[in-house]
Coordinates of N, CA and C and ligand atoms in Angstrom, one line a residue:
M1 N 80.1 97.9 101.7 CA 80.7 97.5 103.0 C 81.2 98.7 103.7
P2 N 80.9 98.9 105.0 CA 81.5 100.1 105.7 C 83.0 100.0 105.7
A3 N 83.7 101.2 105.6 CA 85.1 101.3 105.5 C 85.8 100.5 106.6
N4 N 85.2 100.6 107.8 CA 85.8 99.9 109.0 C 86.0 98.4 108.8
D5 N 85.1 97.8 108.0 CA 85.0 96.3 107.8 C 86.0 95.9 106.7
K6 N 86.5 96.8 105.9 CA 87.4 96.4 104.8 C 88.8 96.1 105.3
Q7 N 89.4 95.1 104.8 CA 90.7 94.7 105.3 C 91.7 94.6 104.1
Y8 N 92.9 94.9 104.4 CA 94.0 94.7 103.5 C 94.5 93.3 103.7
V9 N 94.2 92.4 102.8 CA 94.5 91.0 103.0 C 95.9 90.7 102.5
Q10 N 96.7 90.2 103.4 CA 98.1 89.9 103.1 C 98.6 88.5 103.6
H11 N 99.0 87.7 102.7 CA 99.5 86.4 103.1 C 101.1 86.5 103.1
G12 N 101.7 86.2 104.2 CA 103.2 86.4 104.2 C 103.5 87.9 104.4
V13 N 104.7 88.2 104.2 CA 105.1 89.6 104.3 C 105.4 90.2 102.9
A14 N 104.8 91.3 102.6 CA 105.0 92.0 101.3 C 106.4 92.6 101.2
M15 N 106.9 92.7 100.0 CA 108.1 93.4 99.8 C 107.8 94.7 99.1
T16 N 107.7 95.8 99.9 CA 107.3 97.1 99.4 C 108.6 97.9 99.1
C17 N 108.3 99.1 98.4 CA 109.4 99.8 97.9 C 109.3 101.3 98.1
R18 N 109.2 101.7 99.4 CA 109.0 103.1 99.7 C 110.3 103.9 99.3
S19 N 110.1 105.2 99.1 CA 111.1 106.0 98.6 C 111.9 106.7 99.7
F20 N 113.1 107.2 99.4 CA 113.9 108.0 100.4 C 113.0 109.1 101.0
Q21 N 112.2 109.8 100.2 CA 111.4 110.9 100.7 C 110.4 110.4 101.7
E22 N 109.8 109.3 101.4 CA 108.8 108.7 102.3 C 109.4 108.4 103.7
Y23 N 110.7 107.9 103.6 CA 111.4 107.6 104.9 C 111.6 108.9 105.6
V24 N 112.1 109.9 104.9 CA 112.4 111.2 105.5 C 111.2 111.8 106.2
D25 N 110.0 111.7 105.5 CA 108.8 112.2 106.1 C 108.3 111.4 107.2
M26 N 108.3 110.1 107.1 CA 107.8 109.2 108.1 C 108.6 109.4 109.4
F27 N 109.9 109.3 109.3 CA 110.8 109.3 110.4 C 111.4 110.7 110.8
Q28 N 110.9 111.7 110.0 CA 111.4 113.1 110.3 C 112.9 113.1 110.3
L29 N 113.5 112.6 109.2 CA 115.0 112.5 109.2 C 115.6 113.9 108.7
T30 N 116.4 114.4 109.6 CA 117.1 115.7 109.2 C 118.4 115.4 108.6
P31 N 119.0 116.4 107.9 CA 120.4 116.2 107.3 C 121.3 115.8 108.4
D32 N 121.2 116.4 109.6 CA 122.1 116.2 110.7 C 122.0 114.7 111.1
I33 N 120.9 114.2 111.3 CA 120.8 112.8 111.8 C 121.2 111.8 110.7
L34 N 121.0 112.2 109.4 CA 121.4 111.3 108.3 C 122.9 111.2 108.2
R35 N 123.6 112.2 108.7 CA 125.1 112.2 108.5 C 125.9 112.0 109.8
R36 N 125.2 111.6 110.8 CA 125.8 111.4 112.1 C 126.7 110.2 112.2
G37 N 126.4 109.2 111.4 CA 127.2 108.0 111.4 C 126.6 106.9 110.5
R38 N 126.9 105.7 110.7 CA 126.4 104.6 109.9 C 124.9 104.3 110.3
I39 N 124.1 104.1 109.2 CA 122.6 103.9 109.4 C 122.3 102.5 109.0
L40 N 121.3 101.9 109.7 CA 120.8 100.5 109.3 C 119.3 100.7 109.0
D41 N 118.9 100.2 107.8 CA 117.5 100.1 107.5 C 117.1 98.6 107.6
V42 N 116.4 98.3 108.6 CA 116.0 96.9 108.9 C 114.7 96.6 108.1
A43 N 114.6 95.4 107.5 CA 113.5 95.1 106.6 C 113.4 96.1 105.5
G44 N 114.5 96.3 104.9 CA 114.6 97.4 103.8 C 113.8 97.1 102.6
G45 N 113.6 95.8 102.3 CA 112.7 95.4 101.1 C 113.3 96.0 99.9
A46 N 112.4 96.5 99.0 CA 112.8 97.1 97.8 C 112.8 98.7 97.9
S47 N 113.0 99.2 99.1 CA 113.0 100.6 99.2 C 114.3 101.2 98.6
S48 N 114.2 102.4 98.1 CA 115.3 103.1 97.5 C 116.0 104.0 98.5
F49 N 115.7 103.7 99.8 CA 116.4 104.6 100.9 C 117.9 104.4 100.8
V50 N 118.4 103.2 100.7 CA 119.9 103.0 100.7 C 120.4 103.8 99.4
A51 N 119.8 103.5 98.3 CA 120.4 104.1 97.0 C 120.4 105.6 97.1
D52 N 119.3 106.2 97.5 CA 119.3 107.7 97.4 C 120.1 108.3 98.6
A53 N 120.0 107.7 99.8 CA 120.8 108.3 100.9 C 122.3 108.2 100.6
C54 N 122.8 107.1 100.0 CA 124.2 106.9 99.7 C 124.6 108.0 98.7
K55 N 123.7 108.2 97.7 CA 124.1 109.2 96.7 C 124.3 110.6 97.3
Q56 N 123.6 110.8 98.5 CA 123.8 112.1 99.2 C 124.9 112.1 100.2
G57 N 125.7 111.0 100.1 CA 126.9 111.0 101.0 C 126.6 110.3 102.4
C58 N 125.5 109.7 102.6 CA 125.2 108.9 103.8 C 125.8 107.5 103.7
D59 N 125.9 106.9 104.9 CA 126.5 105.6 104.9 C 125.4 104.6 105.4
V60 N 124.7 103.9 104.5 CA 123.6 103.1 104.9 C 123.7 101.7 104.5
I61 N 123.3 100.8 105.4 CA 123.2 99.3 105.1 C 121.8 98.9 105.3
A62 N 121.3 98.0 104.5 CA 119.9 97.5 104.7 C 120.0 96.0 104.9
A63 N 119.1 95.5 105.8 CA 119.0 94.1 106.0 C 117.6 93.6 105.7
D64 N 117.6 92.4 105.0 CA 116.3 91.8 104.7 C 116.6 90.4 104.2
P65 N 115.7 89.4 104.6 CA 116.0 88.0 104.1 C 116.0 87.9 102.6
L66 N 115.3 88.8 101.9 CA 115.2 88.7 100.5 C 116.4 89.1 99.8
Y67 N 117.4 89.6 100.5 CA 118.7 90.0 99.8 C 119.5 88.8 99.5
A68 N 119.0 87.6 99.8 CA 119.7 86.4 99.4 C 119.5 86.1 97.9
H69 N 118.5 86.9 97.3 CA 118.2 86.6 95.9 C 119.0 87.5 94.9
S70 N 119.0 87.0 93.7 CA 119.7 87.7 92.6 C 119.0 89.0 92.3
P71 N 119.7 89.9 91.7 CA 119.1 91.2 91.2 C 117.8 90.9 90.3
E72 N 118.0 89.9 89.4 CA 116.8 89.6 88.5 C 115.6 89.1 89.3
A73 N 115.9 88.2 90.2 CA 114.8 87.6 91.0 C 114.1 88.7 91.9
I74 N 114.9 89.5 92.5 CA 114.4 90.5 93.4 C 113.6 91.6 92.6
A75 N 114.1 91.9 91.4 CA 113.4 92.9 90.6 C 112.0 92.4 90.2
E76 N 111.9 91.1 89.9 CA 110.7 90.5 89.5 C 109.7 90.4 90.7
H77 N 110.3 90.0 91.8 CA 109.4 89.9 93.0 C 108.9 91.3 93.5
G78 N 109.8 92.3 93.4 CA 109.4 93.7 93.8 C 108.3 94.2 92.9
E79 N 108.4 94.0 91.6 CA 107.4 94.5 90.6 C 106.1 93.7 90.8
A80 N 106.1 92.4 91.1 CA 104.9 91.7 91.3 C 104.2 92.2 92.6
N81 N 105.0 92.5 93.6 CA 104.5 93.0 94.9 C 103.9 94.4 94.7
R82 N 104.5 95.2 93.9 CA 104.1 96.6 93.7 C 102.7 96.5 93.0
R83 N 102.6 95.7 92.0 CA 101.3 95.6 91.2 C 100.2 95.1 92.1
E84 N 100.6 94.1 92.9 CA 99.6 93.5 93.8 C 99.1 94.5 94.8
A85 N 100.0 95.3 95.4 CA 99.6 96.3 96.4 C 98.7 97.3 95.7
T86 N 99.0 97.8 94.5 CA 98.2 98.8 93.9 C 96.8 98.2 93.6
G87 N 96.7 97.0 93.2 CA 95.4 96.3 92.9 C 94.6 96.3 94.2
K88 N 95.2 96.0 95.3 CA 94.4 95.9 96.6 C 94.0 97.3 97.0
L89 N 94.9 98.3 96.8 CA 94.5 99.6 97.3 C 93.3 100.2 96.5
E90 N 93.2 99.8 95.2 CA 92.1 100.3 94.4 C 90.8 100.0 95.0
G91 N 90.7 98.8 95.7 CA 89.4 98.4 96.3 C 89.3 99.0 97.8
L92 N 90.3 99.7 98.2 CA 90.3 100.2 99.6 C 90.5 101.7 99.7
L93 N 90.1 102.4 98.7 CA 90.5 103.8 98.6 C 89.9 104.6 99.8
D94 N 88.7 104.2 100.3 CA 88.1 105.0 101.4 C 88.6 104.6 102.8
V95 N 89.5 103.6 102.9 CA 90.0 103.3 104.2 C 91.3 103.9 104.6
Y96 N 92.0 104.6 103.7 CA 93.3 105.2 104.0 C 93.2 106.7 103.9
D97 N 94.1 107.4 104.5 CA 94.2 108.8 104.5 C 95.2 109.2 103.3
W98 N 94.6 109.8 102.2 CA 95.4 110.1 101.0 C 96.0 111.5 101.0
S99 N 96.0 112.2 102.2 CA 96.4 113.6 102.2 C 97.9 113.7 101.9
Y100 N 98.7 112.6 102.2 CA 100.1 112.7 101.9 C 100.4 112.4 100.4
Y101 N 99.8 111.4 99.9 CA 100.1 111.0 98.5 C 99.3 111.8 97.5
G102 N 98.1 112.2 97.9 CA 97.2 113.0 96.9 C 96.3 112.0 96.2
S103 N 96.8 111.0 95.6 CA 96.0 110.1 94.8 C 96.7 108.7 94.7
L104 N 95.9 107.7 94.2 CA 96.5 106.4 94.0 C 97.5 106.5 92.9
D105 N 97.3 107.3 91.9 CA 98.2 107.4 90.7 C 99.5 107.9 91.2
R106 N 99.5 108.9 92.1 CA 100.8 109.5 92.6 C 101.5 108.5 93.4
H107 N 100.8 107.8 94.3 CA 101.3 106.7 95.1 C 102.0 105.7 94.2
E108 N 101.4 105.3 93.1 CA 101.9 104.3 92.2 C 103.2 104.8 91.5
Q109 N 103.1 106.1 91.1 CA 104.3 106.7 90.5 C 105.5 106.8 91.4
I110 N 105.3 107.2 92.7 CA 106.4 107.2 93.6 C 107.0 105.8 93.8
R111 N 106.1 104.8 94.0 CA 106.6 103.5 94.2 C 107.3 102.9 93.0
A112 N 106.8 103.2 91.8 CA 107.5 102.7 90.6 C 108.9 103.3 90.4
D113 N 109.0 104.6 90.7 CA 110.3 105.3 90.6 C 111.2 104.7 91.6
S114 N 110.7 104.5 92.8 CA 111.5 104.0 93.9 C 112.1 102.6 93.7
L115 N 111.2 101.8 93.2 CA 111.6 100.4 92.9 C 112.7 100.4 91.8
A116 N 112.5 101.2 90.8 CA 113.5 101.3 89.7 C 114.9 101.7 90.3
R117 N 114.9 102.6 91.2 CA 116.2 103.1 91.8 C 116.8 102.0 92.6
F118 N 115.9 101.3 93.4 CA 116.4 100.2 94.2 C 117.0 99.1 93.3
V119 N 116.3 98.7 92.3 CA 116.8 97.6 91.4 C 118.1 98.0 90.8
D120 N 118.2 99.2 90.3 CA 119.5 99.7 89.7 C 120.6 99.6 90.8
D121 N 120.4 100.1 92.0 CA 121.4 100.1 93.0 C 121.8 98.7 93.5
Y122 N 120.8 97.8 93.6 CA 121.0 96.5 94.1 C 121.8 95.7 93.1
G123 N 121.7 96.0 91.8 CA 122.4 95.3 90.8 C 123.9 95.8 90.6
R124 N 124.2 96.9 91.3 CA 125.6 97.4 91.2 C 126.6 96.7 92.1
S125 N 127.7 96.2 91.5 CA 128.6 95.4 92.4 C 129.2 96.3 93.5
D126 N 129.4 97.6 93.2 CA 130.0 98.4 94.3 C 129.0 98.8 95.4
Q127 N 127.8 98.5 95.2 CA 126.8 98.8 96.3 C 126.3 97.5 97.0
R128 N 126.6 96.3 96.4 CA 126.0 95.1 96.9 C 126.2 94.8 98.4
H129 N 127.4 95.3 98.9 CA 127.7 95.0 100.3 C 126.8 95.7 101.2
R130 N 126.0 96.7 100.7 CA 125.1 97.4 101.5 C 123.8 96.7 101.7
Y131 N 123.5 95.6 101.0 CA 122.3 94.8 101.1 C 122.6 93.5 101.7
V132 N 122.3 93.3 103.0 CA 122.7 92.2 103.8 C 121.5 91.2 104.0
S133 N 121.7 90.0 103.6 CA 120.6 89.0 103.8 C 120.6 88.6 105.2
A134 N 119.6 89.0 105.9 CA 119.5 88.7 107.4 C 118.1 88.8 107.8
S135 N 117.7 88.1 108.9 CA 116.3 88.2 109.5 C 116.3 88.5 110.9
L136 N 115.5 89.4 111.3 CA 115.2 89.6 112.7 C 114.6 88.3 113.3
P137 N 114.9 87.9 114.5 CA 115.5 88.8 115.5 C 117.0 88.7 115.6
N138 N 117.7 88.0 114.6 CA 119.2 87.9 114.7 C 119.8 88.7 113.5
L139 N 120.6 89.6 113.8 CA 121.2 90.4 112.7 C 122.8 90.3 112.9
P140 N 123.5 90.0 111.8 CA 124.9 89.6 111.9 C 125.8 90.9 111.9
F141 N 125.6 91.8 112.8 CA 126.4 93.0 112.8 C 127.0 93.1 114.3
P142 N 128.3 93.6 114.4 CA 128.8 93.8 115.7 C 128.0 94.7 116.6
D143 N 128.2 94.6 117.9 CA 127.6 95.5 118.8 C 128.0 97.0 118.5
E144 N 127.0 97.9 118.7 CA 127.3 99.3 118.7 C 127.8 99.8 117.3
T145 N 127.2 99.2 116.2 CA 127.7 99.6 114.9 C 127.0 100.8 114.3
F146 N 125.8 101.1 114.7 CA 125.0 102.1 114.0 C 124.6 103.3 114.9
S147 N 124.6 104.5 114.3 CA 124.1 105.7 115.0 C 122.6 105.9 114.9
L148 N 122.1 105.3 113.8 CA 120.6 105.4 113.6 C 120.1 104.1 112.9
I149 N 119.0 103.5 113.5 CA 118.4 102.3 112.9 C 117.0 102.7 112.6
V150 N 116.5 102.5 111.4 CA 115.1 102.7 111.0 C 114.5 101.4 110.6
S151 N 113.2 101.2 110.8 CA 112.5 100.1 110.2 C 111.1 100.5 109.9
S152 N 110.8 100.4 108.6 CA 109.5 100.9 108.1 C 108.6 99.7 107.7
H153 N 107.4 99.7 108.2 CA 106.4 98.7 107.8 C 106.8 97.3 107.9
F154 N 107.4 96.9 109.0 CA 107.6 95.5 109.3 C 107.2 95.2 110.7
L155 N 108.0 95.7 111.7 CA 107.6 95.4 113.1 C 106.2 96.0 113.4
F156 N 105.5 95.3 114.2 CA 104.1 95.7 114.7 C 103.0 95.5 113.6
L157 N 103.4 95.7 112.3 CA 102.4 95.7 111.3 C 101.8 94.2 111.0
Y158 N 102.7 93.3 111.1 CA 102.4 91.9 110.8 C 102.2 91.1 112.1
D159 N 101.3 91.6 113.0 CA 101.2 91.1 114.4 C 100.6 89.7 114.4
S160 N 99.9 89.3 113.3 CA 99.3 87.9 113.3 C 100.4 86.9 112.9
Q161 N 101.5 87.3 112.3 CA 102.6 86.4 111.9 C 103.7 86.4 112.9
F162 N 103.9 87.5 113.7 CA 105.1 87.6 114.6 C 104.6 88.0 115.9
D163 N 104.9 87.1 116.9 CA 104.3 87.3 118.3 C 105.1 88.3 119.1
P164 N 104.6 88.7 120.3 CA 105.3 89.7 121.1 C 106.7 89.3 121.4
D165 N 107.0 88.0 121.6 CA 108.4 87.6 121.9 C 109.3 87.9 120.8
F166 N 108.8 87.7 119.6 CA 109.6 88.1 118.4 C 109.9 89.6 118.4
H167 N 108.9 90.4 118.7 CA 109.1 91.8 118.8 C 110.1 92.2 119.9
I168 N 110.0 91.6 121.0 CA 110.9 91.9 122.1 C 112.3 91.5 121.7
A169 N 112.5 90.3 121.2 CA 113.9 89.9 120.8 C 114.4 90.8 119.7
S170 N 113.6 91.2 118.8 CA 114.0 92.0 117.7 C 114.5 93.4 118.2
I171 N 113.7 94.0 119.0 CA 114.1 95.3 119.5 C 115.3 95.2 120.4
Q172 N 115.5 94.2 121.1 CA 116.7 94.0 121.9 C 117.9 93.9 121.0
T173 N 117.8 93.2 119.9 CA 118.9 93.1 118.9 C 119.2 94.5 118.4
L174 N 118.2 95.3 118.1 CA 118.4 96.6 117.5 C 119.1 97.5 118.6
I175 N 118.8 97.3 119.8 CA 119.5 98.1 120.9 C 120.9 97.7 121.0
R176 N 121.2 96.4 120.9 CA 122.6 95.9 120.9 C 123.4 96.6 119.8
L177 N 122.8 96.8 118.6 CA 123.5 97.4 117.5 C 123.7 98.9 117.6
L178 N 123.1 99.5 118.5 CA 123.1 101.0 118.6 C 124.4 101.5 119.3
Q179 N 125.0 102.5 118.7 CA 126.1 103.2 119.4 C 125.5 104.0 120.5
P180 N 126.4 104.3 121.6 CA 125.9 105.2 122.6 C 125.5 106.5 122.0
G181 N 124.3 107.0 122.4 CA 123.8 108.3 121.8 C 123.0 108.0 120.6
G182 N 122.9 106.8 120.1 CA 122.2 106.5 118.9 C 120.7 106.3 119.1
E183 N 120.0 106.2 118.0 CA 118.5 106.0 118.2 C 117.9 105.1 117.1
I184 N 116.8 104.5 117.5 CA 116.0 103.6 116.7 C 114.7 104.3 116.4
R185 N 114.3 104.3 115.2 CA 113.0 104.8 114.8 C 112.1 103.8 114.1
L186 N 111.0 103.5 114.6 CA 110.1 102.4 114.0 C 108.7 103.0 113.7
Y187 N 108.2 102.6 112.5 CA 106.9 103.1 112.0 C 106.3 102.1 111.1
P188 N 105.0 101.8 111.1 CA 104.0 102.4 112.0 C 103.9 101.5 113.2
L189 N 103.1 102.0 114.1 CA 102.9 101.2 115.4 C 101.5 100.5 115.3
S190 N 101.0 100.5 114.1 CA 99.7 99.8 113.9 C 99.8 98.6 113.1
T191 N 98.7 97.8 113.1 CA 98.7 96.5 112.4 C 98.0 96.7 111.0
L192 N 98.1 95.7 110.2 CA 97.4 95.7 108.9 C 95.9 96.0 109.1
A193 N 95.4 95.6 110.2 CA 94.0 95.8 110.5 C 93.7 97.2 111.0
R194 N 94.7 98.1 110.9 CA 94.6 99.5 111.2 C 94.2 99.8 112.7
T195 N 94.7 98.9 113.6 CA 94.6 99.2 115.0 C 95.9 99.3 115.6
R196 N 96.1 100.0 116.8 CA 97.4 100.1 117.4 C 97.8 98.6 117.8
Y197 N 99.1 98.4 117.6 CA 99.7 97.0 117.9 C 99.3 96.7 119.3
P198 N 98.5 95.6 119.5 CA 97.9 95.4 120.9 C 98.9 95.1 122.0
A199 N 100.1 94.5 121.7 CA 101.0 94.2 122.7 C 102.1 95.2 122.9
L200 N 101.9 96.4 122.3 CA 103.0 97.4 122.3 C 103.4 97.8 123.8
D201 N 102.5 98.0 124.7 CA 102.9 98.4 126.0 C 103.7 97.3 126.7
R202 N 103.2 96.1 126.5 CA 103.9 94.9 127.1 C 105.3 94.8 126.6
V203 N 105.5 94.9 125.3 CA 106.8 94.8 124.6 C 107.7 95.8 125.1
L204 N 107.2 97.1 125.2 CA 108.1 98.2 125.6 C 108.4 98.1 127.1
E205 N 107.5 97.5 127.9 CA 107.8 97.3 129.3 C 109.0 96.3 129.5
V206 N 108.9 95.2 128.8 CA 109.9 94.2 128.9 C 111.3 94.7 128.4
V207 N 111.2 95.4 127.3 CA 112.5 96.0 126.8 C 113.1 97.0 127.7
G208 N 112.2 97.9 128.3 CA 112.6 98.9 129.2 C 113.3 98.4 130.4
R209 N 112.7 97.3 131.0 CA 113.3 96.6 132.2 C 114.6 96.0 131.9
A210 N 114.8 95.4 130.7 CA 116.1 94.8 130.3 C 117.1 95.8 130.0
H211 N 116.7 97.0 129.6 CA 117.7 98.0 129.1 C 117.4 99.4 129.8
P212 N 117.8 99.5 131.0 CA 117.5 100.8 131.7 C 118.3 102.0 131.1
N213 N 119.2 101.7 130.2 CA 120.0 102.8 129.5 C 119.3 103.3 128.3
V214 N 118.0 102.9 128.0 CA 117.3 103.4 126.8 C 116.1 104.3 127.3
E215 N 115.8 105.2 126.4 CA 114.6 106.1 126.7 C 113.7 105.9 125.5
V216 N 112.4 105.7 125.8 CA 111.5 105.4 124.7 C 110.4 106.5 124.7
D217 N 110.2 107.0 123.5 CA 109.1 108.0 123.4 C 108.4 107.9 122.0
F218 N 107.2 108.5 121.9 CA 106.4 108.5 120.7 C 106.5 109.9 120.1
V219 N 106.9 110.0 118.8 CA 107.1 111.3 118.2 C 106.1 111.5 117.1
P220 N 105.4 112.6 117.1 CA 104.4 112.9 116.0 C 105.1 112.9 114.6
T221 N 104.5 112.4 113.6 CA 105.0 112.5 112.3 C 103.9 113.1 111.4
P222 N 104.3 113.9 110.4 CA 103.2 114.4 109.5 C 102.9 113.5 108.4
F223 N 103.6 112.3 108.3 CA 103.3 111.3 107.3 C 101.9 110.8 107.6
R224 N 101.1 110.6 106.5 CA 99.8 110.0 106.7 C 99.5 109.0 105.7
F225 N 98.9 107.9 106.1 CA 98.3 106.9 105.2 C 97.4 106.0 106.0
L226 N 98.1 105.1 106.8 CA 97.3 104.2 107.7 C 96.6 105.1 108.8
L227 N 95.3 104.9 109.0 CA 94.7 105.7 110.0 C 95.3 105.3 111.3
M228 N 95.4 106.3 112.2 CA 96.0 106.1 113.6 C 97.5 106.1 113.6
A229 N 98.1 106.0 112.4 CA 99.6 105.9 112.4 C 100.2 107.4 112.3
T230 N 100.1 108.1 113.4 CA 100.5 109.5 113.4 C 101.7 109.8 114.2
E231 N 102.4 108.7 114.7 CA 103.6 108.9 115.4 C 104.6 107.7 115.2
Y232 N 105.9 108.0 115.3 CA 106.8 106.9 115.2 C 107.4 106.6 116.6
L233 N 107.9 105.4 116.8 CA 108.5 105.1 118.1 C 110.0 105.4 118.0
R234 N 110.4 106.1 119.1 CA 111.9 106.4 119.1 C 112.5 105.8 120.4
I235 N 113.6 105.1 120.2 CA 114.3 104.4 121.3 C 115.7 105.0 121.3
R236 N 116.0 105.8 122.3 CA 117.4 106.4 122.4 C 118.2 105.8 123.4
R237 N 119.5 105.5 123.0 CA 120.4 104.9 124.0 C 121.3 106.1 124.6
A238 N 121.4 106.0 125.9 CA 122.2 107.0 126.6 C 123.6 107.0 126.2
Ligands
LIG301 C1 106.4 95.7 103.9 S1 108.1 95.4 103.5 C2 108.8 97.0 104.0 C3 110.0 97.4 103.0 C4 110.5 98.8 103.2 N1 111.0 99.0 104.5 C5 109.4 99.8 102.9 O1 108.9 100.5 103.9 O2 108.9 99.9 101.8 C6 108.6 94.3 104.8 C7 109.9 93.6 104.5 O3 110.2 92.9 105.7 C8 111.0 91.8 105.3 N2 111.1 90.8 106.3 C9 110.3 89.7 106.5 N3 110.7 89.0 107.6 C10 111.8 89.6 108.1 C11 112.6 89.4 109.2 N4 112.4 88.3 110.0 N5 113.6 90.3 109.5 C12 113.8 91.4 108.7 N6 113.0 91.6 107.6 C13 112.0 90.8 107.3 C14 110.4 91.3 104.0 O4 111.3 90.6 103.2 C15 110.0 92.7 103.3 O5 110.9 93.1 102.4

């Protein structure tokens, strides 16, 4: 089968476990921006971003509906998702750009290590307040709480499950939560079918009209995996 015809089949939303370093590389996070103020990781899943960033002195909160679950349940779910993803990738090696990870084995190792650090952190009573059970488009935080909001591999990616109105409402919520001078970084801008999110221009036009105080741009990222996913979306509040 030609590589273009192969699809990553996903029912529902996967709970993946990207590492702190993957976030740093995807979003080009510098020490300065990581320490500017409180950070929100939306759709944090089983990522170790909170765990590792907090160990480095950052102040990070993650939001995800799955944080309603116990540490044991979430560990089991994260491990099942990780194995399932690796199994699917084995059959799709030629449709992704492996220049960042090097190989499926290295990808697997990074994700296994990251999941273990997430599970450990999530199970700690002194860290539990950092994992908030919540779902876009409504997030239970006061206005202007965060200096940086990141979201990796949720918005735009699942376009067949979440329509443009969901994306508009979600981005408007994220803007509400931004402090003046703060920024939102979203990646990737493509769908699971490896095409640019088709309603992106329309979504950004509606958001831009409703929020003349924000500036939107596309910033190149050296992170590589999904073809076409070579930039992140940055939304800055004046
Ligand atoms: C593919 S994972 C991404 C996890 C992590 N950000 C990463 O890059 O590894 C997508 C996550 O989105 C979460 N999710 C699903 N619906 C959501 C919603 N309405 N609002 C916020 N997160 C949601 C899922 O529970 C899942 O953990």
